Structures are given as structure tokens and as C-alpha cells.
Short mmCIF file of C-alpha atoms and ligand atoms in Angstrom, two decimals:
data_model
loop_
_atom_site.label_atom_id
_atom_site.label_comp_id
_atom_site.label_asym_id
_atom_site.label_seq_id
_atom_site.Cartn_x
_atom_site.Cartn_y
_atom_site.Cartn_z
CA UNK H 71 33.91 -62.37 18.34
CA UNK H 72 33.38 -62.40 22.08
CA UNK H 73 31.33 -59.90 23.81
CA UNK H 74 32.21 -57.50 25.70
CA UNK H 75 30.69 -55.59 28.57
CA UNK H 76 29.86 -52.76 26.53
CA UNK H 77 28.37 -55.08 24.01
CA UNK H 78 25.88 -56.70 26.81
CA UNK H 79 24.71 -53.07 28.23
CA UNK H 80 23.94 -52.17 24.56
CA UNK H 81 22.39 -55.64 23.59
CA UNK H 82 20.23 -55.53 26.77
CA UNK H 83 19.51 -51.80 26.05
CA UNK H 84 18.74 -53.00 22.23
CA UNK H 85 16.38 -55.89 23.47
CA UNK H 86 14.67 -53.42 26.28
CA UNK H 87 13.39 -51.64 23.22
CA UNK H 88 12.24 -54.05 21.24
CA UNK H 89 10.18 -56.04 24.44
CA UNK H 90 8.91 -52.38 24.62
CA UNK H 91 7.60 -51.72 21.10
CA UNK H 92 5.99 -55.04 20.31
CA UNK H 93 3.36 -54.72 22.91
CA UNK H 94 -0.27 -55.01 21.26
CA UNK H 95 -3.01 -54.06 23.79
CA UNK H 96 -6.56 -53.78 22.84
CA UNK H 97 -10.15 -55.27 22.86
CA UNK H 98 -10.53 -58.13 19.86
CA UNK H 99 -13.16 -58.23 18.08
CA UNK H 100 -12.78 -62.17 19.24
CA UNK H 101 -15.87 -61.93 21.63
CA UNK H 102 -14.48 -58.25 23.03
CA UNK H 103 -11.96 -60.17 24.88
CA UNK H 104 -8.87 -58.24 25.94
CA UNK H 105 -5.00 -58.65 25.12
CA UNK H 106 -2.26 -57.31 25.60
CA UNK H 107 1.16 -59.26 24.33
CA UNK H 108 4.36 -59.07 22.97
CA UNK H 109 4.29 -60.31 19.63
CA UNK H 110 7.01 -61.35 17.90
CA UNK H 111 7.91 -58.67 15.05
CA UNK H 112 5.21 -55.60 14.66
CA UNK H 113 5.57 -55.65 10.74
CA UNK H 114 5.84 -59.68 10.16
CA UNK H 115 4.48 -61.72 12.95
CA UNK H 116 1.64 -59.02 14.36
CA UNK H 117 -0.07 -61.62 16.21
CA UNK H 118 0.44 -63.98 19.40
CA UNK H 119 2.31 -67.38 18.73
CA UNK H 120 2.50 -70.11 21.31
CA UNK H 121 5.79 -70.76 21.48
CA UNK H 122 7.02 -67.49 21.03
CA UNK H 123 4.91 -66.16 23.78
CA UNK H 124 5.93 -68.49 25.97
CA UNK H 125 9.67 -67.71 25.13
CA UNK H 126 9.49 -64.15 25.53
CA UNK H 127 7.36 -64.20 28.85
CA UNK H 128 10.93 -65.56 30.00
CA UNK H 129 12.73 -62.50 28.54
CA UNK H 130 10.39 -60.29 29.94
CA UNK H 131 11.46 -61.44 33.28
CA UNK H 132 14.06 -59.21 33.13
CA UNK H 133 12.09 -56.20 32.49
CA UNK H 134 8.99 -56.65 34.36
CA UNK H 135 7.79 -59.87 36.22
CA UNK H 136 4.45 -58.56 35.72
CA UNK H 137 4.29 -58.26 32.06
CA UNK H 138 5.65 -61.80 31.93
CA UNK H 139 2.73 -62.70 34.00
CA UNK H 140 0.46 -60.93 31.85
CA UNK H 141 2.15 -62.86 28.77
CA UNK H 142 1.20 -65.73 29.66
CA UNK H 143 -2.41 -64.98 31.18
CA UNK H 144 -3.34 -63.63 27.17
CA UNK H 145 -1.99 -66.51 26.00
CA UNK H 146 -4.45 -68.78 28.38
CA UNK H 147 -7.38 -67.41 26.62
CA UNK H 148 -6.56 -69.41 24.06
CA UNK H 149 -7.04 -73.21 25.65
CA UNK H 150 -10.37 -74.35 24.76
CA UNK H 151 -12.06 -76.75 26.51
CA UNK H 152 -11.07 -79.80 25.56
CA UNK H 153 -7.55 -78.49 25.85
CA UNK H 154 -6.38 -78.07 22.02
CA UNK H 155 -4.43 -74.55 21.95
CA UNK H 156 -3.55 -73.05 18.44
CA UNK H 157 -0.39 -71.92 17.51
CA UNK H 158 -1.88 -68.76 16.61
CA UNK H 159 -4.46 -66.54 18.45
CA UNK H 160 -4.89 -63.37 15.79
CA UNK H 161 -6.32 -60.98 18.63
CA UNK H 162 -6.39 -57.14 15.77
CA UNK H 163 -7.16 -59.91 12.55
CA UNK H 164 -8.72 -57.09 10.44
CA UNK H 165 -5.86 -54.63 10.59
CA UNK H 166 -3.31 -57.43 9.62
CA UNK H 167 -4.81 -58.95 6.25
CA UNK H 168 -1.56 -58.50 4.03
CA UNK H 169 0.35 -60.49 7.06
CA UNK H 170 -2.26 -62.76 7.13
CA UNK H 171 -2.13 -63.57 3.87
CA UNK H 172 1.20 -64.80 3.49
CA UNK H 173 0.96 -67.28 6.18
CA UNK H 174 0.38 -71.08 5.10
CA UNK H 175 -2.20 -71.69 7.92
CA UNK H 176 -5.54 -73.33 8.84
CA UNK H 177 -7.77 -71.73 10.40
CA UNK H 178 -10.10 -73.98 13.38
CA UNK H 179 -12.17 -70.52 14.29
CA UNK H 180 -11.97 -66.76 12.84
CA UNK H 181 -9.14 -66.01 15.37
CA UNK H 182 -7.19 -68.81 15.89
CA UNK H 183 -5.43 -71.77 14.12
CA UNK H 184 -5.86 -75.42 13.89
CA UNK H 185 -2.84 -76.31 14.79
CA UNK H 186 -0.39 -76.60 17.68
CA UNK H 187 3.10 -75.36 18.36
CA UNK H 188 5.74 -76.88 21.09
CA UNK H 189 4.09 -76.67 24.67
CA UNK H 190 7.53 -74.39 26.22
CA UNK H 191 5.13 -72.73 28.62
CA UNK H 192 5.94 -75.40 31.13
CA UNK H 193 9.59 -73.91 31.63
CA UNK H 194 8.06 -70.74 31.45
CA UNK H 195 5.97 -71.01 34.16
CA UNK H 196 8.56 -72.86 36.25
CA UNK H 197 11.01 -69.86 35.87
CA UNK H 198 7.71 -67.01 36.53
CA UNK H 199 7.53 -69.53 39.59
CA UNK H 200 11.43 -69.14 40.56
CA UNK H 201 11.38 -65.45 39.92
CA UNK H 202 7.87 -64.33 42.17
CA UNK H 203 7.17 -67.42 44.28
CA UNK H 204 3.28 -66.41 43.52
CA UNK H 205 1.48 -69.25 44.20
CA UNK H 206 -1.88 -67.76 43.31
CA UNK H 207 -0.50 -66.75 39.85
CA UNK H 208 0.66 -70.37 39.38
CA UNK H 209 -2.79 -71.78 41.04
CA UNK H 210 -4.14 -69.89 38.33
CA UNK H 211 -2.77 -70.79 34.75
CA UNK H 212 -2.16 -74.44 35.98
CA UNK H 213 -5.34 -75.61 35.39
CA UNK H 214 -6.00 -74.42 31.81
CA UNK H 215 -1.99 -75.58 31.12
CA UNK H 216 -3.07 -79.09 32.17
CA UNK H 217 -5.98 -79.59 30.44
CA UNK H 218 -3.64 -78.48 27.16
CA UNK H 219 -1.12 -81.47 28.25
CA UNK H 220 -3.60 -83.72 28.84
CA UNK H 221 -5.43 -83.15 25.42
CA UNK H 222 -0.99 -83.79 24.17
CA UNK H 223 -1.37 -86.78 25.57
CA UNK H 224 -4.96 -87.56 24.67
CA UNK H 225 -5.03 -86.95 21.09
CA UNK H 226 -1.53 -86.51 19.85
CA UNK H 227 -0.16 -89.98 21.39
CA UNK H 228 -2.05 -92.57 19.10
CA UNK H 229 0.63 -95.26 19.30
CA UNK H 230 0.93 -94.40 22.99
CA UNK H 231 4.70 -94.53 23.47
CA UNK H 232 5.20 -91.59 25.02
CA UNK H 233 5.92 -89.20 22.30
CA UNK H 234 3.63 -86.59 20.57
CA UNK H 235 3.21 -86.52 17.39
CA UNK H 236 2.96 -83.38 14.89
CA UNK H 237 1.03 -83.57 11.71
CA UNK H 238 2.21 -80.80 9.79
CA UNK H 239 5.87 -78.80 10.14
CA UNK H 240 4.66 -75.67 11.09
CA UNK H 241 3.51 -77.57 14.26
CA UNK H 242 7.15 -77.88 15.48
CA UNK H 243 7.66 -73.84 14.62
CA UNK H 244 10.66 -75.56 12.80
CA UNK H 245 8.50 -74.79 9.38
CA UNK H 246 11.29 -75.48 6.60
CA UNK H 247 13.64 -77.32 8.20
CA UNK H 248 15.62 -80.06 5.45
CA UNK H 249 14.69 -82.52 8.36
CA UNK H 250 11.03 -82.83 6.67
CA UNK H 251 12.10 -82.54 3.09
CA UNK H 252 11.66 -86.06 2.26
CA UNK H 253 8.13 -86.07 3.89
CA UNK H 254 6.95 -83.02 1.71
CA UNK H 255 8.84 -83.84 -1.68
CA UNK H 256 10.91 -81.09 -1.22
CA UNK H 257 14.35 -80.27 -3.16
CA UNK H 258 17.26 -78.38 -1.81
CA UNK H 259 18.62 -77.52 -5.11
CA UNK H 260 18.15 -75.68 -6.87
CA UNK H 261 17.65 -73.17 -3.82
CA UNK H 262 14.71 -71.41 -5.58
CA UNK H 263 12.27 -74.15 -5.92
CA UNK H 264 12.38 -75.41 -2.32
CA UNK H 265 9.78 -72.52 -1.02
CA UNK H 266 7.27 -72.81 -3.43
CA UNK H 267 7.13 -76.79 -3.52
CA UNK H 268 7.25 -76.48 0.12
CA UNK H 269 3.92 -74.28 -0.08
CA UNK H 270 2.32 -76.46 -2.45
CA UNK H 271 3.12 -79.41 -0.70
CA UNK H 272 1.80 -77.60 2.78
CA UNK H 273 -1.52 -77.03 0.67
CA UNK H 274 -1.96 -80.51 -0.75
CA UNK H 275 -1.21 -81.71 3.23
CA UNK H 276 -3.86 -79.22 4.14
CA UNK H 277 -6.71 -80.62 1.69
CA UNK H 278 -5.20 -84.49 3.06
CA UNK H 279 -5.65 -84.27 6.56
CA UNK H 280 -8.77 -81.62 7.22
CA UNK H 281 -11.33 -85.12 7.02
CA UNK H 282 -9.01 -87.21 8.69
CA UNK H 283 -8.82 -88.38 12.55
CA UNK H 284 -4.80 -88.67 13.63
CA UNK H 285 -5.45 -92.57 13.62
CA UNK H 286 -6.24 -93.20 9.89
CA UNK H 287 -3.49 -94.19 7.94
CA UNK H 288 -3.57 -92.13 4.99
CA UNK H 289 -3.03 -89.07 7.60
CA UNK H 290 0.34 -91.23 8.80
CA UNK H 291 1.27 -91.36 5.07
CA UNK H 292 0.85 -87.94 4.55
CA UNK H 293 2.86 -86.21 7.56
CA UNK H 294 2.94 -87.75 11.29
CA UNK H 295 6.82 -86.87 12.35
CA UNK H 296 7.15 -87.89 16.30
CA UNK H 297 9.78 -84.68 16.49
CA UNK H 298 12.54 -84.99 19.04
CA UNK H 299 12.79 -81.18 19.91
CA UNK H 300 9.20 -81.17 20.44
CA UNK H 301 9.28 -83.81 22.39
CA UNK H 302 12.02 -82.52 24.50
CA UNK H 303 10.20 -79.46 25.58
CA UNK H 304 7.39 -81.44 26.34
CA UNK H 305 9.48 -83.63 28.56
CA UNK H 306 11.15 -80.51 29.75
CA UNK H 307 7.55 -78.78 30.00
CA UNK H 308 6.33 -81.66 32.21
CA UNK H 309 8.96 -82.19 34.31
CA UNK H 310 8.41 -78.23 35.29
CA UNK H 311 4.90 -78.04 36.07
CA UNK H 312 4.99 -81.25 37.85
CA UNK H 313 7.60 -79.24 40.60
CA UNK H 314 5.37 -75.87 40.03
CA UNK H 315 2.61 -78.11 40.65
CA UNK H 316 4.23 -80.23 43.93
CA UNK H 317 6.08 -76.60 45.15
CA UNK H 318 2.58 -74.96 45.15
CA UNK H 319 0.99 -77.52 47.50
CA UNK H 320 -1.37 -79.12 44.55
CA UNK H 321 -2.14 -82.45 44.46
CA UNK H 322 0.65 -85.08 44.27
CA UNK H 323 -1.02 -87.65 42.70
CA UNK H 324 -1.02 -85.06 40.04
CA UNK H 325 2.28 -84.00 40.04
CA UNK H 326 3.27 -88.06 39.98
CA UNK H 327 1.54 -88.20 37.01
CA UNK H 328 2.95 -85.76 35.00
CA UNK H 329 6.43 -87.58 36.23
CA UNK H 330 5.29 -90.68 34.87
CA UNK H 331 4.36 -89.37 30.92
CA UNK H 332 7.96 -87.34 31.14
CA UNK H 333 9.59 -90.38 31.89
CA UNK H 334 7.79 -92.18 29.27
CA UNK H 335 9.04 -89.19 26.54
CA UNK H 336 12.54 -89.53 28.27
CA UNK H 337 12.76 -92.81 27.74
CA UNK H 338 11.17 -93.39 24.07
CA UNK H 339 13.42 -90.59 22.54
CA UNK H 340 16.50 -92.68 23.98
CA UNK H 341 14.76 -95.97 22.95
CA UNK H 342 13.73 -94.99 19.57
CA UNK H 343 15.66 -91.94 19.00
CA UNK H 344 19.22 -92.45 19.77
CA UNK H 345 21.38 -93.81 17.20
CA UNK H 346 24.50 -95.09 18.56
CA UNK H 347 26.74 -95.14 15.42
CA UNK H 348 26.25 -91.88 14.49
CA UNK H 349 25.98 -90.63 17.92
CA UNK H 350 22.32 -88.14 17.31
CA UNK H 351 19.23 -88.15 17.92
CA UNK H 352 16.40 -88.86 14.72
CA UNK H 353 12.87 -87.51 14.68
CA UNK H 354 10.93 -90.33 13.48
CA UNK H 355 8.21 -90.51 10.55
CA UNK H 356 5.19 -91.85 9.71
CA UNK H 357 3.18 -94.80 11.39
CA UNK H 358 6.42 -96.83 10.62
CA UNK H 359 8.45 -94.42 12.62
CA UNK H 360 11.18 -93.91 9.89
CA UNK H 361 14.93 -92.67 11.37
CA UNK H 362 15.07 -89.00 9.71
CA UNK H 363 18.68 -88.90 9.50
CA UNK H 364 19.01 -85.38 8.40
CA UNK H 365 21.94 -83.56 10.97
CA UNK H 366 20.06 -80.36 12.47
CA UNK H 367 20.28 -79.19 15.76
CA UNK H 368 17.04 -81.36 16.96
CA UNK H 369 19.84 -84.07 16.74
CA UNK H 370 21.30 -82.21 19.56
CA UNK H 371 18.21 -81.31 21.59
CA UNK H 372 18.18 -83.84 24.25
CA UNK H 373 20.80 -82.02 26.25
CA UNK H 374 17.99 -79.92 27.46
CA UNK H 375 16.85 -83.01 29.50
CA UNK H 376 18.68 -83.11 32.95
CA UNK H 377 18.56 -86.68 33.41
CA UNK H 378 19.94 -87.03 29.77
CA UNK H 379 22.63 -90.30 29.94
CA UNK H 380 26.03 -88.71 30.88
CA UNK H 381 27.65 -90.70 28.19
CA UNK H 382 25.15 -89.59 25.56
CA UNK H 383 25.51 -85.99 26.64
CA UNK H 384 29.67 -86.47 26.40
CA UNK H 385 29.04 -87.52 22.63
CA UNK H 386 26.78 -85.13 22.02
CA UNK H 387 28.54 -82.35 22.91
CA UNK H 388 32.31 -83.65 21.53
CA UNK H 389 31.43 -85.43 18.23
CA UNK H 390 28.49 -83.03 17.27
CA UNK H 391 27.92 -79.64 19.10
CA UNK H 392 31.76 -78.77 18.97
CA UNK H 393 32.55 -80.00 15.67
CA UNK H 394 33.45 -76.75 13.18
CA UNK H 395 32.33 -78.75 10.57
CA UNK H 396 28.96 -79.33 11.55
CA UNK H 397 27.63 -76.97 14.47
CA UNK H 398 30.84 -74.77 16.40
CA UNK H 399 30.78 -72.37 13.83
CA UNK H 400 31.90 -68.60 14.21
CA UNK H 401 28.59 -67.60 15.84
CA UNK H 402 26.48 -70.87 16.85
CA UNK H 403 24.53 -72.84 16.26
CA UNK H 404 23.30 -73.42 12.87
CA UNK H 405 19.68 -74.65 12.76
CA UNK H 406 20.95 -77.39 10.30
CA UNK H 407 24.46 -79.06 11.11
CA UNK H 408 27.14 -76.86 8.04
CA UNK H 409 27.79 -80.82 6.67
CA UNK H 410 24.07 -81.13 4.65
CA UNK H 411 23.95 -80.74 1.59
CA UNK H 412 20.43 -78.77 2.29
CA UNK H 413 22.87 -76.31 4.41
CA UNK H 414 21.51 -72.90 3.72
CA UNK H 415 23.82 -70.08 5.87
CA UNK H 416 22.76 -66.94 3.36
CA UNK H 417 19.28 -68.03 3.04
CA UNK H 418 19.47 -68.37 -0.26
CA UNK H 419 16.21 -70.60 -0.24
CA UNK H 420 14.44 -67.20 1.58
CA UNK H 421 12.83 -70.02 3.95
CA UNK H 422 13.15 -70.83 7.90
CA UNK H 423 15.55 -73.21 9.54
CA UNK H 424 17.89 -74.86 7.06
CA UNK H 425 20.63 -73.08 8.54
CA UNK H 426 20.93 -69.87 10.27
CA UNK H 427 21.09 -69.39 14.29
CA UNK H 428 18.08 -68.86 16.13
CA UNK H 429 18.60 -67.67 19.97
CA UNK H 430 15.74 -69.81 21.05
CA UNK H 431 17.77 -72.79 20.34
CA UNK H 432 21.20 -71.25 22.01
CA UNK H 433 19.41 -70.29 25.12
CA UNK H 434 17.84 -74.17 25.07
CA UNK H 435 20.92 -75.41 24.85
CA UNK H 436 22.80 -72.76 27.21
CA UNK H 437 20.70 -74.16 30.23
CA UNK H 438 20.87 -77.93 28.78
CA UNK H 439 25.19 -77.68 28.42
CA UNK H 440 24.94 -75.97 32.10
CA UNK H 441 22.58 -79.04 33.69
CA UNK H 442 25.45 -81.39 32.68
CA UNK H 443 28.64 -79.66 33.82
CA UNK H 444 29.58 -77.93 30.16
CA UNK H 445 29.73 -74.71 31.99
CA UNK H 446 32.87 -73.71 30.31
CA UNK H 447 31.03 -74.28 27.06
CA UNK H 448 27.72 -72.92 27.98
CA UNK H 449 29.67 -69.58 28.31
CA UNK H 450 31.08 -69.58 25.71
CA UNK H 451 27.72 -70.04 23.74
CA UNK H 452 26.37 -67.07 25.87
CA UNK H 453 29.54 -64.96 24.90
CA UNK H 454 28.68 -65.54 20.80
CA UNK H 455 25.49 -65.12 21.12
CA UNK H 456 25.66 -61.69 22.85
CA UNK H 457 28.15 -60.89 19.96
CA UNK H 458 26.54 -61.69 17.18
CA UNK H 459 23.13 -59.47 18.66
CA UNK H 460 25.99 -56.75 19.36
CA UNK H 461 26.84 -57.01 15.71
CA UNK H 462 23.48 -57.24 13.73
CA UNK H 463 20.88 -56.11 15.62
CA UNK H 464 17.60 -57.81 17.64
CA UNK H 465 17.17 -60.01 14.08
CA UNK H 466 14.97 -63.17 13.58
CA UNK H 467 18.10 -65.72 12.84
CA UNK H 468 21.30 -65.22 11.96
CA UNK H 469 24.10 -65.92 9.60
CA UNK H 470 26.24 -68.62 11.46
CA UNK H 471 29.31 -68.39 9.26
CA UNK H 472 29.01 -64.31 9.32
CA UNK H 473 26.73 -63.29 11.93
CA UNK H 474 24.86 -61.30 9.09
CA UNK H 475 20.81 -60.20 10.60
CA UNK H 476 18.33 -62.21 8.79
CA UNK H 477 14.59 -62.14 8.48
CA UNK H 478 12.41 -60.36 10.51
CA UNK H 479 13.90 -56.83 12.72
CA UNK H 480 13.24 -56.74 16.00
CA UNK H 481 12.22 -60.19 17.01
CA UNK H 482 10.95 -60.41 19.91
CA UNK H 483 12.33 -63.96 21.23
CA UNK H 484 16.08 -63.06 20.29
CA UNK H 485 15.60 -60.84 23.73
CA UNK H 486 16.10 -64.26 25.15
CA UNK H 487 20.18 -63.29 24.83
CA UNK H 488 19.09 -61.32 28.06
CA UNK H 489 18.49 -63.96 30.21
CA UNK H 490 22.23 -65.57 29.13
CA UNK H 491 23.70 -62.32 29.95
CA UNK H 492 21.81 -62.12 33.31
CA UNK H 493 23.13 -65.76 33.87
CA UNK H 494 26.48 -65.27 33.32
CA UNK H 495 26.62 -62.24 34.90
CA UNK H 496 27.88 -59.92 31.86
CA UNK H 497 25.97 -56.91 33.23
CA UNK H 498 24.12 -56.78 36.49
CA UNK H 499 20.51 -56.85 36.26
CA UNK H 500 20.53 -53.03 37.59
CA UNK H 501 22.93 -52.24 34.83
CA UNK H 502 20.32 -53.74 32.17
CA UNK H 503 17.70 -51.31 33.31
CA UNK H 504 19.72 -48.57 33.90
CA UNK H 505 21.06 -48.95 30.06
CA UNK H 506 17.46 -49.45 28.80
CA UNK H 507 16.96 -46.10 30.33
CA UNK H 508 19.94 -44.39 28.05
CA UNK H 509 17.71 -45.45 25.08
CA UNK H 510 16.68 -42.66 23.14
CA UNK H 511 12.51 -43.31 23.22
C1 GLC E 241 8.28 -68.40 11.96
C2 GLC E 241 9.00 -69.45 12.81
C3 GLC E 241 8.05 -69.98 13.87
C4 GLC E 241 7.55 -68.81 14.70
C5 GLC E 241 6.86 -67.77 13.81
C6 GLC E 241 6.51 -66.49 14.55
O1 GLC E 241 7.26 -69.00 11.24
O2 GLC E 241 9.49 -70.47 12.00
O3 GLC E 241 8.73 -70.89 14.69
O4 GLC E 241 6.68 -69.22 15.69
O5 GLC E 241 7.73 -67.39 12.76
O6 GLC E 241 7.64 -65.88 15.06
#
């Protein structure tokens, strides 16, 4: 199941075409502002998601440093003032209704969302940074990037240890996962009533928490999960922009700032987190920050963080990430660990994240094995995830036992497989373009 050359040139070729036909330019009828963006799949996601912007700005490095430029400067129009950013900004709303009407969302204004989605910008603007070593493009998204962190920090820290807190799944982009099944009453079995209970449970949460402030205590009751993957990428995220910010000649007091709430995160997910028996990570719930001890790959996440414990890493990695029974399966990693019960490989319950392999994750975790000497690994994960694009096609998530295509076609962020090709030096970069150019239009 390892790649070969021949499989990178016609991944990168494959993912070349996709980063190519999910552009969206126009003028929105959102104040006759203009956009132009990749979005994630033209027929299922039409419209600009935070995280998945952010992710594929990184991809699009390897096309065009300039589109992943303009990526992110579309994406900016979304921070508002006081610094909330939606998940969602729906720039061509009217010809998208039937999309739109499958979503479980909230709206906070005609074209965009009220609620957030995990702040990865900051590593993408650290690796724009690395790539162009433009300070004025970097002097010019950092301010609107802060005020979003410091609104993170503002309003979604109410117990003020460190960690953000989502109020709703969708606000980790981790929707379905069987890590919040408890929280929304919702069965694995049998496999056809955990999407509808999950909607009507999404609903009720909806009606719960639109009068309520993030400090009242019925809203706590309802859904407040301090997440640990979203709280590694904001770690991550503000660990970057801190250097952006210090490597750009901005202010240091700033950039010491920004040091001191990632150490804070850093810290609390080990403190509160990290459970030493079982040797994972647990998001936690409620005000009473309940130990979610449901095995998915969040348990994992914290290898992203460079200055991760090398011990923890160790037992990460050996009792958990290369365990056949749980996560090293044929083409890694499953979203949920193969041991849960909830474990969904086929999608049987025709929902997100309760089992197949995402490449957002992989590529995560690619740079995270790589930061603490698992290079050998890391490869390895690079090599799988290369095949199992090479087999199936630029799909949303995969099959981890079979490396079947699932969900949406040509998904945008899976184009992230280019940047572990590029890293490990499968293909030149000159050979990715030149096989782009073989591409029939
Ligand atoms: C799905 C994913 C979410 C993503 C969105 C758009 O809902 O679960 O993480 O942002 O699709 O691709």
C-alpha cells in the first residue's frame, strides 16, 4: 500500500485540479464585497469554512503563493469587530439554497454563522510567512487575526484556565464524532438512528443556548466541551503568530503575550487532560469538566505541540498511534480509535468522524511525529496517505480498513497530501507542476 513515485506525480496532478476547480470568485451580494476562495467541494460545501480555508491556503502553497495569500485575505473579511469569526461566510447564498438547507447551522447575520470553527490560520500564516518572507502581507492580516484570538480568549475562556471552550460540535468541525455522544443523547446502534437524533438533539441545543451568555449554567449543562484538538491548534496557532509576529519586527510585548496564553493551553491540556493510566488525552465536559473517555484521534492530538513531554509523546505514539487495533490501520488514521464500539469504518451511520481518515488530521500529525524525532514514522504516514489518494481519488475521508473514497469528491483540504509529498520529497516541487500541466483541462 505504499506509494510510489508515479502515484505522487498523479496525486499531485489529481489535487492541482481540484485546488483549480473549486475557486469561487465574484461580488456577494454581502454589501458587494468581493471573494474569491477555494471552497471545499463545489457540489456539497459551496461556501468558505474557517478551518478549511485556512487548511487549504497551506495546500495552495504549492501551486501559487499568491492564491494562498488571497485565501486567507477573503477569509479576513469575515472578523468583525469585536473579533468573533463564523465558521461559515456564505459569499453566492442565493444560488446555494438546496446546500444550505441541509446544513444544521445558526445563522448570526444573512451571510455568516454564529458559530466558530478551530482558529488553524495561525500555522497558516506562519508557513505563508516561511514560504514569501512578506512582511507587509503578514503586517496586514495580523491585526484582524488578533483581535479573533483575543475575542478566544475573551469570551470563550469563562473558567479562565487556559482552554477554549466550544458550545456546540460543529464548532470543533469534528460534527459527529462518538466523543460527544453522551453530551447529545446520541446512540451508536443501531447505526441508523444516530444522524437523526444527532439533528434533533443539534436543534433542541440550538433553541437552549440562543438566550444564553457562555457563563449561565444551563448553557454548561447543555454543551460546553473544552476540546483538546481545538485547543491544540490554538496552542499551535499562538505559538505561530507570536514568531510571525516577533520575525516581522511587531511589538514584543505582544508577541510575549501570546507566549504566555499558549503556555497556559499547553499546560492545562497536560494538567487536566492527560490521563496517565490509559496513556490519552480527554476533552473535558461541562462546567464540571467531565473526562470524555471516548478513544478518537483528539486523544492523540497533542503531538502537534513541540514542547509536548517526551515521555508523553513516547506513549502516545507506541501504546496508541501504532497500535493495529486501535489507530495503525491499513491506511491511517481512523478519526475514532477501530476499539469503540461507536467505530464506524463504512459509514454506515452516513455521518462525519466516527471513523474514517481525514488528511487534515494525517498532515497534523505528520508535522507533530516529525517535531519529536518519529521521522521514520512520519514517513510512513506520508507514504499511506499518498496511497490511499492514489487509490480513491481527492475524497472527503476515507475508509481506514479499505481505503474506499467517502463523502464528498474533490475535497479541497485532502490536497493537503501535497504538502507531505513536497516534505518528503516524493516528487520535486517542479515535477508537481509539470504533472498538473499533463492534466487534461
Ligand atoms: C464537514 C466537516 C467540517 C468541515 C465542513 C466543510 O461538516 O465535518 O469539519 O468544515 O464539512 O468541509
Amino acid at each position: 500500500m505504499s506509494a510510489s513515485r508515479s502515484d505522487a506525480l498523479r496525486v499531485a496532478a489529481e489535487c492541482r485540479r481540484v485546488l483549480a476547480g473549486n475557486r469561487q470568485e465574484g461580488i456577494s451580494a454581502w454589501d458587494g464585497k468581493q471573494y474569491s476562495f477555494t471552497c471545499p467541494s463545489p457540489t456539497t460545501y459551496p461556501f468558505q469554512w474557517w478551518w478549511d480555508s485556512a487548511l487549504i491556503a497551506i495546500a495552495l502553497l504549492h501551486v501559487d503563493p499568491e492564491l494562498a495569500k488571497q485565501e486567507v485575505r477573503c477569509l479576513l473579511q469575515g472578523v468583525q469587530p469585536d473579533g468573533f469569526m463564523p465558521h461559515m461566510l456564505l459569499w453566492e447564498k442565493s444560488a446555494h439554497d438546496r446546500a444550505l438547507a441541509e446544513y444544521s447551522i445558526r445563522l448570526a447575520h444573512p451571510f455568516y454563522t454564529a458559530t466558530i470553527q478551530p482558529p488553524v490560520i495561525g500555522r497558516t500564516v506562519e508557513r505563508i510567512w516561511d514560504a514569501t518572507h512578506d512582511v507587509a502581507f503578514a503586517r496586514e492580516v495580523l491585526p484582524p487575526l488578533l483581535r479573533h484570538f483575543d475575542w478566544l480568549d475573551e469570551v470563550r475562556d469563562p473558567d479562565r484556565d487556559g482552554l477554549i471552550a466550544i458550545i456546540q460540535p460543529d464548532e470543533s468541525g469534528l460534527d459527529a464524532s462518538p466523543k460527544y455522544d453522551a453530551a447529545m443523547g446520541v446512540p451508536y446502534d443501531p447505526p441508523s438512528a444516530t444522524l437523526p437524533t444527532l439533528q434533533r438533539s443539534m436543534e433542541r441545543l440550538f433553541r437552549t443556548y440562543e438566550p444564553l451568555s457562555l457563563t449561565d449554567q444551563r448553557l454548561a449543562d447543555a454543551f460546553l466541551f473544552e476540546d483538546v484538538m481545538v485547543n491544540v491548534i490554538y496552542a499551535d496557532a499562538l505559538r505561530a503568530l507570536a514568531r510571525v509576529v516577533r520575525e516581522t519586527g511587531g511589538d514584543t510585548n505582544l508577541a510575549a503575550g501570546l507566549e504566555v496564553r499558549r503556555k497556559a493551553a499547553a499546560r492545562a491540556l497536560v494538567e487536566k487532560c492527560w490521563d496517565e493510566i490509559a496513556g490519552a488525552f480527554w476533552d473535558l465536559s461541562g462546567a464540571r469538566e467531565e473526562r470524555v473517555k471516548v478513544l478518537t484521534f483528539s486523544s492523540l492530538f497533542p503531538l502537534v505541540l513541540p514542547e509536548l513531554d517526551r515521555g508523553i509523546a513516547e506513549r502516545l505514539v507506541r501504546e496508541h498511534f501504532l497500535n493495529e487495533r486501535e489507530f495503525w490501520t491499513a491506511y491511517p488514521i481512523p478519526s475514532t480509535a477501530a476499539s469503540e464500539p461507536a467505530f464506524d469504518p463504512a459509514w454506515h451511520t452516513n455521518t462525519t468522524w466516527r471513523g474514517p481518515t481525514w488528511m487534515n488530521v494525517n498532515w497534523y500529525l505528520y508535522w507533530g511525529l516529525r517535531a519529536h524525532g518519529f521521522a521514520d514514522i512520519a514517513r510512513e504516514l506520508a507514504r499511506r496517505s499518498v496511497a490511499v489518494v492514489a487509490k480513491s481519488g481527492v475524497r472527503e475521508f476515507f475508509d481506514p480498513l479499505t481505503g474506499a473514497g467517502q463523502g464528498a469528491r474533490d475535497f479541497a483540504w485532502t490536497t493537503l497530501v501535497l504538502d507531505l509529498i513536497a516534505a518528503e520529497g516524493m516528487t520535486g516541487e517542479d515535477d508537481i507542476r509539470a504533472a498538473a500541466a499533463e492534466v487534461p483541462g
